[in-house]
mmCIF file of C-alpha atoms in Angstrom:
data_model
loop_
_atom_site.group_PDB
_atom_site.id
_atom_site.type_symbol
_atom_site.label_atom_id
_atom_site.label_comp_id
_atom_site.label_asym_id
_atom_site.label_seq_id
_atom_site.Cartn_x
_atom_site.Cartn_y
_atom_site.Cartn_z
ATOM 1 C CA ALA A 1 0.810 -105.432 -87.764
ATOM 2 C CA LEU A 2 4.512 -106.922 -89.793
ATOM 3 C CA ASP A 3 2.553 -108.892 -92.260
ATOM 4 C CA LEU A 4 0.755 -105.668 -92.760
ATOM 5 C CA VAL A 5 3.355 -102.915 -93.622
ATOM 6 C CA PRO A 6 7.113 -105.121 -93.892
ATOM 7 C CA PHE A 7 9.759 -103.744 -92.013
ATOM 8 C CA GLY A 8 7.499 -100.899 -90.184
ATOM 9 C CA ILE A 9 9.270 -98.463 -88.002
ATOM 10 C CA LYS A 10 6.719 -98.139 -85.924
ATOM 11 C CA PRO A 11 6.109 -101.640 -85.089
ATOM 12 C CA LEU A 12 10.060 -103.290 -85.496
ATOM 13 C CA LEU A 13 10.749 -100.542 -82.222
ATOM 14 C CA ARG A 14 7.652 -101.754 -79.691
ATOM 15 C CA ARG A 15 9.275 -104.788 -80.288
ATOM 16 C CA ALA A 16 12.891 -104.217 -80.209
ATOM 17 C CA ALA A 17 11.621 -102.985 -76.790
ATOM 18 C CA ALA A 18 9.386 -105.628 -76.055
ATOM 19 C CA TYR A 19 11.864 -108.519 -76.797
ATOM 20 C CA GLU A 20 14.780 -106.201 -75.015
ATOM 21 C CA SER A 21 12.096 -105.982 -71.914
ATOM 22 C CA LEU A 22 11.863 -109.955 -71.963
ATOM 23 C CA GLU A 23 15.678 -110.228 -72.169
ATOM 24 C CA ARG A 24 15.818 -111.109 -75.348
ATOM 25 C CA TYR A 25 18.610 -109.874 -76.545
ATOM 26 C CA GLN A 26 19.898 -111.094 -80.058
ATOM 27 C CA LEU A 27 16.026 -111.081 -81.531
ATOM 28 C CA ALA A 28 16.147 -106.630 -80.369
ATOM 29 C CA TYR A 29 19.045 -106.356 -82.212
ATOM 30 C CA VAL A 30 17.711 -108.338 -85.502
ATOM 31 C CA ASP A 31 15.370 -105.762 -85.333
ATOM 32 C CA TYR A 32 17.404 -102.047 -84.473
ATOM 33 C CA LYS A 33 19.461 -103.601 -87.428
ATOM 34 C CA THR A 34 16.960 -103.676 -89.692
ATOM 35 C CA MET A 35 15.134 -100.290 -88.611
ATOM 36 C CA LEU A 36 18.533 -98.478 -89.416
ATOM 37 C CA GLN A 37 17.942 -100.319 -93.018
ATOM 38 C CA VAL A 38 15.286 -98.726 -93.013
ATOM 39 C CA ASP A 39 16.070 -95.165 -91.796
ATOM 40 C CA CYS A 40 19.719 -94.748 -90.573
ATOM 41 C CA SER A 41 18.644 -91.378 -88.923
ATOM 42 C CA ILE A 42 16.366 -93.033 -85.987
ATOM 43 C CA GLN A 43 18.654 -92.653 -82.539
ATOM 44 C CA ALA A 44 16.323 -94.727 -80.526
ATOM 45 C CA ALA A 45 17.661 -97.531 -82.878
ATOM 46 C CA HIS A 46 21.339 -96.843 -82.865
ATOM 47 C CA ASP A 47 20.100 -96.270 -78.687
ATOM 48 C CA GLY A 48 19.076 -99.648 -78.998
ATOM 49 C CA VAL A 49 22.426 -101.707 -81.008
ATOM 50 C CA ASN A 50 24.342 -99.709 -77.768
ATOM 51 C CA ARG A 51 22.107 -100.828 -75.199
ATOM 52 C CA MET A 52 22.541 -105.298 -76.472
ATOM 53 C CA THR A 53 25.409 -105.356 -77.847
ATOM 54 C CA LYS A 54 26.831 -104.161 -74.912
ATOM 55 C CA ALA A 55 24.622 -106.637 -72.514
ATOM 56 C CA LEU A 56 25.269 -109.850 -75.981
ATOM 57 C CA LEU A 57 29.297 -108.595 -74.951
ATOM 58 C CA GLU A 58 28.143 -109.558 -70.970
ATOM 59 C CA LYS A 59 25.944 -112.603 -71.164
ATOM 60 C CA ASP A 60 27.664 -113.982 -74.281
ATOM 61 C CA GLY A 61 30.975 -112.514 -74.847
ATOM 62 C CA LEU A 62 32.810 -111.964 -78.022
ATOM 63 C CA ASN A 63 30.841 -114.193 -80.696
ATOM 64 C CA TRP A 64 28.165 -112.683 -79.861
ATOM 65 C CA ARG A 65 27.527 -112.156 -83.159
ATOM 66 C CA GLN A 66 28.095 -115.868 -84.359
ATOM 67 C CA LYS A 67 25.074 -116.728 -82.728
ATOM 68 C CA LEU A 68 22.759 -113.821 -84.189
ATOM 69 C CA PRO A 69 19.686 -115.073 -85.748
ATOM 70 C CA PRO A 70 20.269 -113.913 -89.652
ATOM 71 C CA ILE A 71 19.662 -110.515 -90.413
ATOM 72 C CA PRO A 72 16.881 -109.901 -92.449
ATOM 73 C CA THR A 73 18.156 -108.034 -95.992
ATOM 74 C CA VAL A 74 15.893 -105.112 -96.458
ATOM 75 C CA PRO A 75 14.854 -104.044 -100.582
ATOM 76 C CA ILE A 76 15.445 -100.642 -101.985
ATOM 77 C CA SER A 77 12.134 -99.836 -102.143
ATOM 78 C CA ALA A 78 11.817 -100.268 -98.516
ATOM 79 C CA GLN A 79 14.634 -98.142 -97.820
ATOM 80 C CA THR A 80 13.424 -95.050 -100.338
ATOM 81 C CA ARG A 81 9.962 -95.192 -99.261
ATOM 82 C CA TRP A 82 11.490 -93.201 -95.950
ATOM 83 C CA SER A 83 14.220 -91.497 -97.753
ATOM 84 C CA VAL A 84 12.803 -90.079 -100.203
ATOM 85 C CA PRO A 85 9.951 -86.752 -98.771
ATOM 86 C CA SER A 86 6.838 -87.036 -101.315
ATOM 87 C CA ALA A 87 4.348 -84.060 -101.446
ATOM 88 C CA GLY A 88 2.910 -83.068 -98.110
ATOM 89 C CA GLY A 89 3.151 -87.286 -97.673
ATOM 90 C CA PRO A 90 4.582 -89.131 -94.658
ATOM 91 C CA GLY A 91 7.713 -88.014 -95.294
ATOM 92 C CA ALA A 92 7.300 -83.635 -96.624
ATOM 93 C CA ASN A 93 9.868 -82.948 -93.733
ATOM 94 C CA THR A 94 12.099 -86.092 -93.915
ATOM 95 C CA PRO A 95 15.844 -84.900 -95.124
ATOM 96 C CA PRO A 96 16.255 -86.077 -99.183
ATOM 97 C CA ALA A 97 18.574 -89.758 -98.806
ATOM 98 C CA THR A 98 21.561 -87.670 -99.987
ATOM 99 C CA ALA A 99 21.663 -84.970 -96.541
ATOM 100 C CA GLN A 100 21.163 -88.501 -94.616
ATOM 101 C CA ARG A 101 23.822 -90.198 -96.565
ATOM 102 C CA GLY A 102 26.744 -88.811 -94.169
ATOM 103 C CA GLU A 103 24.916 -89.540 -91.068
ATOM 104 C CA PRO A 104 25.342 -92.928 -90.001
ATOM 105 C CA GLU A 105 29.616 -92.543 -90.264
ATOM 106 C CA GLN A 106 29.703 -90.018 -87.842
ATOM 107 C CA THR A 107 27.583 -91.206 -85.699
ATOM 108 C CA ALA A 108 29.264 -94.476 -85.104
ATOM 109 C CA ALA A 109 32.704 -92.142 -85.533
ATOM 110 C CA GLY A 110 30.748 -90.935 -82.562
ATOM 111 C CA THR A 111 29.424 -93.868 -80.968
ATOM 112 C CA GLU A 112 33.295 -95.755 -81.196
ATOM 113 C CA ARG A 113 34.790 -92.821 -79.715
ATOM 114 C CA ALA A 114 31.795 -92.292 -76.216
ATOM 115 C CA ARG A 115 32.153 -95.871 -75.607
ATOM 116 C CA THR A 116 35.954 -94.994 -75.519
ATOM 117 C CA LEU A 117 35.715 -92.864 -73.617
ATOM 118 C CA ARG A 118 33.585 -94.697 -71.397
ATOM 119 C CA GLU A 119 35.254 -97.858 -70.975
ATOM 120 C CA GLU A 120 38.654 -95.284 -69.659
ATOM 121 C CA GLY A 121 35.095 -94.418 -66.622
ATOM 122 C CA ASN A 122 35.224 -97.443 -65.421
ATOM 123 C CA GLU A 123 39.246 -98.039 -65.128
ATOM 124 C CA LEU A 124 39.132 -95.428 -63.289
ATOM 125 C CA VAL A 125 36.094 -96.489 -61.034
ATOM 126 C CA LYS A 126 38.668 -99.411 -60.267
ATOM 127 C CA LYS A 127 41.172 -97.962 -59.699
ATOM 128 C CA GLY A 128 39.138 -94.976 -57.015
ATOM 129 C CA ASN A 129 39.031 -92.069 -59.300
ATOM 130 C CA HIS A 130 35.422 -91.439 -59.244
ATOM 131 C CA LYS A 131 36.548 -87.509 -59.628
ATOM 132 C CA GLU A 132 38.572 -88.520 -62.496
ATOM 133 C CA ALA A 133 35.381 -91.057 -63.738
ATOM 134 C CA VAL A 134 32.674 -87.633 -63.939
ATOM 135 C CA GLU A 135 35.369 -86.375 -66.194
ATOM 136 C CA LYS A 136 35.282 -89.027 -69.019
ATOM 137 C CA TYR A 137 31.736 -90.515 -68.021
ATOM 138 C CA SER A 138 30.959 -85.864 -69.055
ATOM 139 C CA GLU A 139 33.097 -86.411 -72.196
ATOM 140 C CA SER A 140 31.655 -90.246 -73.351
ATOM 141 C CA LEU A 141 27.598 -88.543 -73.351
ATOM 142 C CA LYS A 142 28.325 -84.986 -74.966
ATOM 143 C CA LEU A 143 29.313 -87.823 -77.745
ATOM 144 C CA ASN A 144 26.445 -90.657 -77.202
ATOM 145 C CA GLN A 145 24.303 -90.351 -74.199
ATOM 146 C CA GLU A 146 23.600 -93.526 -73.592
ATOM 147 C CA CYS A 147 21.598 -95.243 -70.290
ATOM 148 C CA ALA A 148 25.010 -97.215 -68.986
ATOM 149 C CA THR A 149 27.056 -94.415 -68.738
ATOM 150 C CA TYR A 150 24.683 -92.086 -67.272
ATOM 151 C CA THR A 151 24.501 -95.517 -64.197
ATOM 152 C CA ASN A 152 27.245 -95.356 -64.108
ATOM 153 C CA ARG A 153 28.604 -91.468 -63.695
ATOM 154 C CA ALA A 154 25.672 -92.067 -60.855
ATOM 155 C CA LEU A 155 27.917 -94.984 -59.813
ATOM 156 C CA CYS A 156 30.464 -92.000 -59.315
ATOM 157 C CA TYR A 157 28.257 -89.202 -57.867
ATOM 158 C CA LEU A 158 26.741 -91.380 -55.013
ATOM 159 C CA THR A 159 30.326 -92.288 -53.295
ATOM 160 C CA LEU A 160 31.597 -88.810 -53.992
ATOM 161 C CA LYS A 161 28.111 -87.833 -51.855
ATOM 162 C CA GLN A 162 26.712 -85.671 -54.886
ATOM 163 C CA TYR A 163 23.634 -87.275 -54.297
ATOM 164 C CA LYS A 164 21.129 -84.567 -56.042
ATOM 165 C CA GLU A 165 23.704 -84.977 -59.464
ATOM 166 C CA ALA A 166 22.880 -88.295 -58.202
ATOM 167 C CA VAL A 167 19.201 -88.906 -58.675
ATOM 168 C CA GLN A 168 19.728 -86.279 -61.992
ATOM 169 C CA ASP A 169 21.451 -88.763 -63.920
ATOM 170 C CA CYS A 170 19.523 -91.574 -63.369
ATOM 171 C CA THR A 171 16.607 -89.508 -63.832
ATOM 172 C CA GLU A 172 18.142 -89.300 -67.237
ATOM 173 C CA ALA A 173 19.375 -93.625 -68.319
ATOM 174 C CA LEU A 174 15.220 -93.917 -67.514
ATOM 175 C CA ARG A 175 14.292 -91.771 -69.720
ATOM 176 C CA LEU A 176 16.259 -94.046 -72.020
ATOM 177 C CA ASP A 177 15.132 -97.009 -70.018
ATOM 178 C CA PRO A 178 12.492 -96.477 -68.648
ATOM 179 C CA LYS A 179 13.152 -99.359 -66.407
ATOM 180 C CA ASN A 180 16.517 -100.281 -66.037
ATOM 181 C CA VAL A 181 18.053 -101.653 -62.755
ATOM 182 C CA LYS A 182 20.491 -100.250 -62.111
ATOM 183 C CA ALA A 183 19.479 -96.440 -63.079
ATOM 184 C CA LEU A 184 16.759 -97.717 -59.822
ATOM 185 C CA TYR A 185 18.159 -98.620 -57.394
ATOM 186 C CA ARG A 186 20.858 -96.350 -57.591
ATOM 187 C CA ARG A 187 18.650 -93.260 -57.489
ATOM 188 C CA ALA A 188 16.494 -95.050 -54.786
ATOM 189 C CA GLN A 189 20.025 -94.346 -52.937
ATOM 190 C CA ALA A 190 20.727 -91.229 -53.523
ATOM 191 C CA LEU A 191 16.986 -90.481 -52.176
ATOM 192 C CA LYS A 192 17.180 -92.227 -49.228
ATOM 193 C CA GLU A 193 20.735 -89.995 -48.406
ATOM 194 C CA LEU A 194 18.320 -87.381 -49.459
ATOM 195 C CA LYS A 195 15.723 -88.915 -46.986
ATOM 196 C CA ASP A 196 12.713 -88.500 -49.729
ATOM 197 C CA TYR A 197 11.763 -92.195 -48.782
ATOM 198 C CA LYS A 198 8.555 -91.702 -50.023
ATOM 199 C CA SER A 199 10.303 -91.740 -53.205
ATOM 200 C CA SER A 200 12.874 -94.319 -52.478
ATOM 201 C CA ILE A 201 9.847 -96.371 -52.038
ATOM 202 C CA ALA A 202 8.796 -96.167 -55.265
ATOM 203 C CA ASP A 203 11.715 -96.884 -57.455
ATOM 204 C CA ILE A 204 12.560 -100.538 -55.473
ATOM 205 C CA LYS A 205 9.095 -101.049 -56.205
ATOM 206 C CA SER A 206 9.761 -100.445 -58.694
ATOM 207 C CA LEU A 207 13.178 -102.652 -59.350
ATOM 208 C CA LEU A 208 10.601 -105.623 -57.781
ATOM 209 C CA LYS A 209 8.267 -105.958 -60.008
ATOM 210 C CA THR A 210 11.354 -106.568 -62.786
ATOM 211 C CA GLU A 211 13.875 -108.776 -60.450
ATOM 212 C CA PRO A 212 10.959 -109.402 -57.302
ATOM 213 C CA LYS A 213 14.392 -111.690 -56.553
ATOM 214 C CA ASN A 214 17.024 -108.186 -56.112
ATOM 215 C CA THR A 215 18.349 -108.967 -52.558
ATOM 216 C CA ALA A 216 19.890 -105.498 -52.337
ATOM 217 C CA ALA A 217 16.838 -104.199 -53.349
ATOM 218 C CA LEU A 218 14.613 -105.688 -50.547
ATOM 219 C CA ARG A 219 17.318 -104.971 -47.862
ATOM 220 C CA LEU A 220 16.888 -101.842 -49.390
ATOM 221 C CA LEU A 221 13.274 -101.889 -49.149
ATOM 222 C CA GLN A 222 14.116 -103.140 -44.996
ATOM 223 C CA GLU A 223 15.930 -100.803 -43.993
ATOM 224 C CA LEU A 224 13.489 -97.819 -45.970
ATOM 225 C CA ASN A 225 10.529 -99.311 -44.097
ATOM 226 C CA ARG A 226 12.952 -99.229 -41.108
ATOM 227 C CA ALA A 227 13.480 -95.473 -41.495
#
Protein backbone atom coordinates (compact mmCIF):
# COMPACT_ATOMS: atom_id res chain seq x y z
CA ALA A 1 0.00 0.00 0.00
CA LEU A 2 2.86 2.37 0.82
CA ASP A 3 4.42 1.66 -2.57
CA LEU A 4 1.20 2.90 -4.17
CA VAL A 5 0.62 5.84 -1.78
CA PRO A 6 3.89 6.83 -0.07
CA PHE A 7 3.32 8.17 3.46
CA GLY A 8 -0.31 7.02 3.58
CA ILE A 9 -1.59 7.36 7.15
CA LYS A 10 -3.59 4.13 7.44
CA PRO A 11 -0.86 1.84 6.04
CA LEU A 12 1.74 3.49 8.28
CA LEU A 13 -0.47 3.14 11.36
CA ARG A 14 -1.30 -0.48 10.68
CA ARG A 15 2.27 -1.43 9.84
CA ALA A 16 3.46 0.29 13.03
CA ALA A 17 0.90 -1.65 15.06
CA ALA A 18 2.04 -4.90 13.41
CA TYR A 19 5.70 -4.14 14.14
CA GLU A 20 4.75 -3.35 17.73
CA SER A 21 2.95 -6.69 18.10
CA LEU A 22 6.08 -8.42 16.78
CA GLU A 23 8.16 -6.44 19.33
CA ARG A 24 10.10 -4.80 16.49
CA TYR A 25 9.96 -1.55 18.41
CA GLN A 26 12.58 0.34 16.39
CA LEU A 27 10.64 -0.10 13.14
CA ALA A 28 7.35 0.76 14.87
CA TYR A 29 8.93 3.94 16.30
CA VAL A 30 10.10 5.00 12.83
CA ASP A 31 6.60 4.53 11.37
CA TYR A 32 4.91 6.44 14.23
CA LYS A 33 7.41 9.31 13.86
CA THR A 34 6.88 9.34 10.09
CA MET A 35 3.13 9.65 10.63
CA LEU A 36 3.65 12.69 12.84
CA GLN A 37 5.54 14.38 10.01
CA VAL A 38 2.55 13.78 7.76
CA ASP A 39 -0.03 14.94 10.32
CA CYS A 40 1.11 16.10 13.76
CA SER A 41 -2.44 15.91 15.19
CA ILE A 42 -2.74 12.09 15.11
CA GLN A 43 -3.08 11.07 18.76
CA ALA A 44 -2.51 7.38 17.99
CA ALA A 45 0.92 8.27 16.60
CA HIS A 46 1.80 10.35 19.69
CA ASP A 47 0.72 7.46 21.92
CA GLY A 48 2.71 5.01 19.79
CA VAL A 49 5.87 7.12 20.04
CA ASN A 50 5.46 7.25 23.83
CA ARG A 51 5.03 3.46 24.09
CA MET A 52 7.98 2.74 21.80
CA THR A 53 10.22 5.22 23.61
CA LYS A 54 9.52 3.44 26.90
CA ALA A 55 10.00 -0.03 25.36
CA LEU A 56 13.26 0.92 23.64
CA LEU A 57 14.58 2.62 26.77
CA GLU A 58 13.97 -0.57 28.72
CA LYS A 59 15.42 -2.76 25.98
CA ASP A 60 18.45 -0.78 24.77
CA GLY A 61 19.13 1.71 27.59
CA LEU A 62 19.88 5.41 27.27
CA ASN A 63 21.60 4.98 23.88
CA TRP A 64 18.50 3.54 22.19
CA ARG A 65 18.24 6.45 19.73
CA GLN A 66 21.65 5.61 18.27
CA LYS A 67 20.39 2.17 17.22
CA LEU A 68 17.35 3.45 15.30
CA PRO A 69 17.01 3.01 11.54
CA PRO A 70 16.88 6.35 9.67
CA ILE A 71 13.52 8.11 9.84
CA PRO A 72 12.44 9.15 6.32
CA THR A 73 11.90 12.82 5.62
CA VAL A 74 8.32 13.41 4.51
CA PRO A 75 8.18 15.86 1.58
CA ILE A 76 6.14 19.04 1.97
CA SER A 77 3.75 17.84 -0.71
CA ALA A 78 2.75 14.85 1.44
CA GLN A 79 2.32 17.06 4.51
CA THR A 80 0.17 19.70 2.86
CA ARG A 81 -2.01 17.03 1.33
CA TRP A 82 -3.24 16.20 4.86
CA SER A 83 -3.19 19.60 6.53
CA VAL A 84 -4.72 21.92 3.90
CA PRO A 85 -8.51 21.53 3.43
CA SER A 86 -9.89 21.00 -0.06
CA ALA A 87 -13.55 21.67 -0.82
CA GLY A 88 -15.48 18.45 -0.39
CA GLY A 89 -12.29 16.37 -0.31
CA PRO A 90 -10.92 14.05 2.37
CA GLY A 91 -9.41 17.01 4.24
CA ALA A 92 -12.53 19.15 4.15
CA ASN A 93 -13.06 18.91 7.91
CA THR A 94 -9.38 19.26 8.80
CA PRO A 95 -8.39 22.52 10.53
CA PRO A 96 -6.01 24.69 8.49
CA ALA A 97 -2.30 24.07 8.94
CA THR A 98 -1.92 27.37 10.79
CA ALA A 99 -4.41 26.24 13.42
CA GLN A 100 -2.41 23.06 14.07
CA ARG A 101 0.99 24.65 14.29
CA GLY A 102 0.98 25.16 18.06
CA GLU A 103 -0.35 21.72 18.82
CA PRO A 104 2.90 19.67 18.89
CA GLU A 105 4.42 22.00 21.50
CA GLN A 106 1.36 21.77 23.73
CA THR A 107 1.24 18.02 23.29
CA ALA A 108 4.95 17.67 23.94
CA ALA A 109 4.73 19.77 27.11
CA GLY A 110 1.71 17.83 28.36
CA THR A 111 3.33 14.50 27.51
CA GLU A 112 6.54 15.44 29.31
CA ARG A 113 4.65 16.57 32.42
CA ALA A 114 2.56 13.39 32.33
CA ARG A 115 5.74 11.29 32.12
CA THR A 116 7.26 13.14 35.08
CA LEU A 117 4.13 12.53 37.17
CA ARG A 118 4.15 8.85 36.23
CA GLU A 119 7.80 8.53 37.27
CA GLU A 120 6.97 10.23 40.59
CA GLY A 121 4.19 7.68 41.01
CA ASN A 122 6.64 4.85 40.28
CA GLU A 123 8.99 6.13 42.99
CA LEU A 124 6.11 6.24 45.48
CA VAL A 125 5.22 2.63 44.62
CA LYS A 126 8.80 1.57 45.37
CA LYS A 127 8.42 3.18 48.81
CA GLY A 128 5.08 1.43 49.37
CA ASN A 129 3.03 4.65 49.20
CA HIS A 130 0.33 3.27 46.92
CA LYS A 131 -2.40 5.80 47.78
CA GLU A 132 -0.11 8.74 46.95
CA ALA A 133 1.04 6.93 43.81
CA VAL A 134 -2.60 6.65 42.67
CA GLU A 135 -2.90 10.43 42.95
CA LYS A 136 0.20 10.97 40.81
CA TYR A 137 -0.97 8.49 38.16
CA SER A 138 -4.40 10.14 38.11
CA GLU A 139 -2.82 13.55 37.49
CA SER A 140 -0.67 12.05 34.74
CA LEU A 141 -3.69 10.48 33.02
CA LYS A 142 -5.47 13.84 32.91
CA LEU A 143 -2.63 15.09 30.70
CA ASN A 144 -1.91 11.98 28.65
CA GLN A 145 -3.72 8.64 28.58
CA GLU A 146 -0.91 6.12 28.46
CA CYS A 147 -1.24 2.38 28.73
CA ALA A 148 1.66 2.09 31.22
CA THR A 149 0.11 4.65 33.55
CA TYR A 150 -3.18 2.74 33.62
CA THR A 151 -1.44 -0.58 34.34
CA ASN A 152 0.69 1.03 37.06
CA ARG A 153 -2.37 2.54 38.74
CA ALA A 154 -4.14 -0.82 38.42
CA LEU A 155 -1.27 -2.43 40.35
CA CYS A 156 -1.80 0.13 43.14
CA TYR A 157 -5.53 -0.58 43.17
CA LEU A 158 -4.80 -4.31 43.46
CA THR A 159 -2.53 -3.66 46.44
CA LEU A 160 -5.22 -1.44 48.00
CA LYS A 161 -7.84 -4.17 47.32
CA GLN A 162 -9.86 -1.79 45.11
CA TYR A 163 -10.53 -4.52 42.59
CA LYS A 164 -13.28 -2.85 40.56
CA GLU A 165 -11.05 0.18 39.97
CA ALA A 166 -8.21 -2.14 38.95
CA VAL A 167 -10.48 -3.82 36.38
CA GLN A 168 -11.50 -0.43 34.98
CA ASP A 169 -7.89 0.72 34.59
CA CYS A 170 -6.82 -2.50 32.91
CA THR A 171 -9.79 -2.23 30.54
CA GLU A 172 -8.70 1.31 29.60
CA ALA A 173 -5.13 0.08 29.05
CA LEU A 174 -6.42 -2.70 26.78
CA ARG A 175 -8.43 -0.18 24.81
CA LEU A 176 -5.12 1.52 24.00
CA ASP A 177 -3.13 -1.71 23.59
CA PRO A 178 -5.38 -4.79 23.15
CA LYS A 179 -2.58 -7.32 23.76
CA ASN A 180 -0.90 -5.65 26.71
CA VAL A 181 0.33 -8.47 28.94
CA LYS A 182 0.40 -6.51 32.22
CA ALA A 183 -3.15 -5.25 31.68
CA LEU A 184 -4.46 -8.75 30.93
CA TYR A 185 -2.67 -10.28 33.92
CA ARG A 186 -3.68 -7.59 36.40
CA ARG A 187 -7.29 -7.59 35.21
CA ALA A 188 -7.32 -11.38 35.61
CA GLN A 189 -6.01 -10.96 39.17
CA ALA A 190 -8.70 -8.38 39.99
CA LEU A 191 -11.47 -10.48 38.41
CA LYS A 192 -10.32 -13.50 40.42
CA GLU A 193 -10.68 -11.48 43.63
CA LEU A 194 -14.15 -10.39 42.47
CA LYS A 195 -14.92 -14.11 41.94
CA ASP A 196 -15.55 -13.61 38.21
CA TYR A 197 -13.52 -16.70 37.39
CA LYS A 198 -14.83 -17.13 33.85
CA SER A 199 -13.69 -13.65 32.76
CA SER A 200 -10.43 -14.05 34.63
CA ILE A 201 -9.65 -17.30 32.79
CA ALA A 202 -10.52 -15.62 29.46
CA ASP A 203 -7.96 -12.87 30.15
CA ILE A 204 -5.25 -15.35 31.09
CA LYS A 205 -5.89 -17.38 27.93
CA SER A 206 -5.63 -14.21 25.85
CA LEU A 207 -2.33 -13.40 27.57
CA LEU A 208 -0.96 -16.89 26.93
CA LYS A 209 -1.60 -16.49 23.20
CA THR A 210 1.00 -13.71 23.28
CA GLU A 211 3.31 -15.22 25.90
CA PRO A 212 2.64 -18.98 26.11
CA LYS A 213 5.46 -19.56 28.63
CA ASN A 214 4.52 -16.75 31.05
CA THR A 215 5.00 -18.57 34.36
CA ALA A 216 2.96 -16.15 36.49
CA ALA A 217 0.01 -16.47 34.10
CA LEU A 218 0.27 -20.28 33.98
CA ARG A 219 0.33 -20.38 37.78
CA LEU A 220 -2.71 -18.11 38.02
CA LEU A 221 -4.56 -20.27 35.48
CA GLN A 222 -3.93 -23.34 37.65
CA GLU A 223 -5.35 -21.48 40.68
CA LEU A 224 -8.40 -20.42 38.65
CA ASN A 225 -9.03 -23.95 37.43
CA ARG A 226 -9.05 -25.12 41.06
CA ALA A 227 -11.36 -22.29 42.18
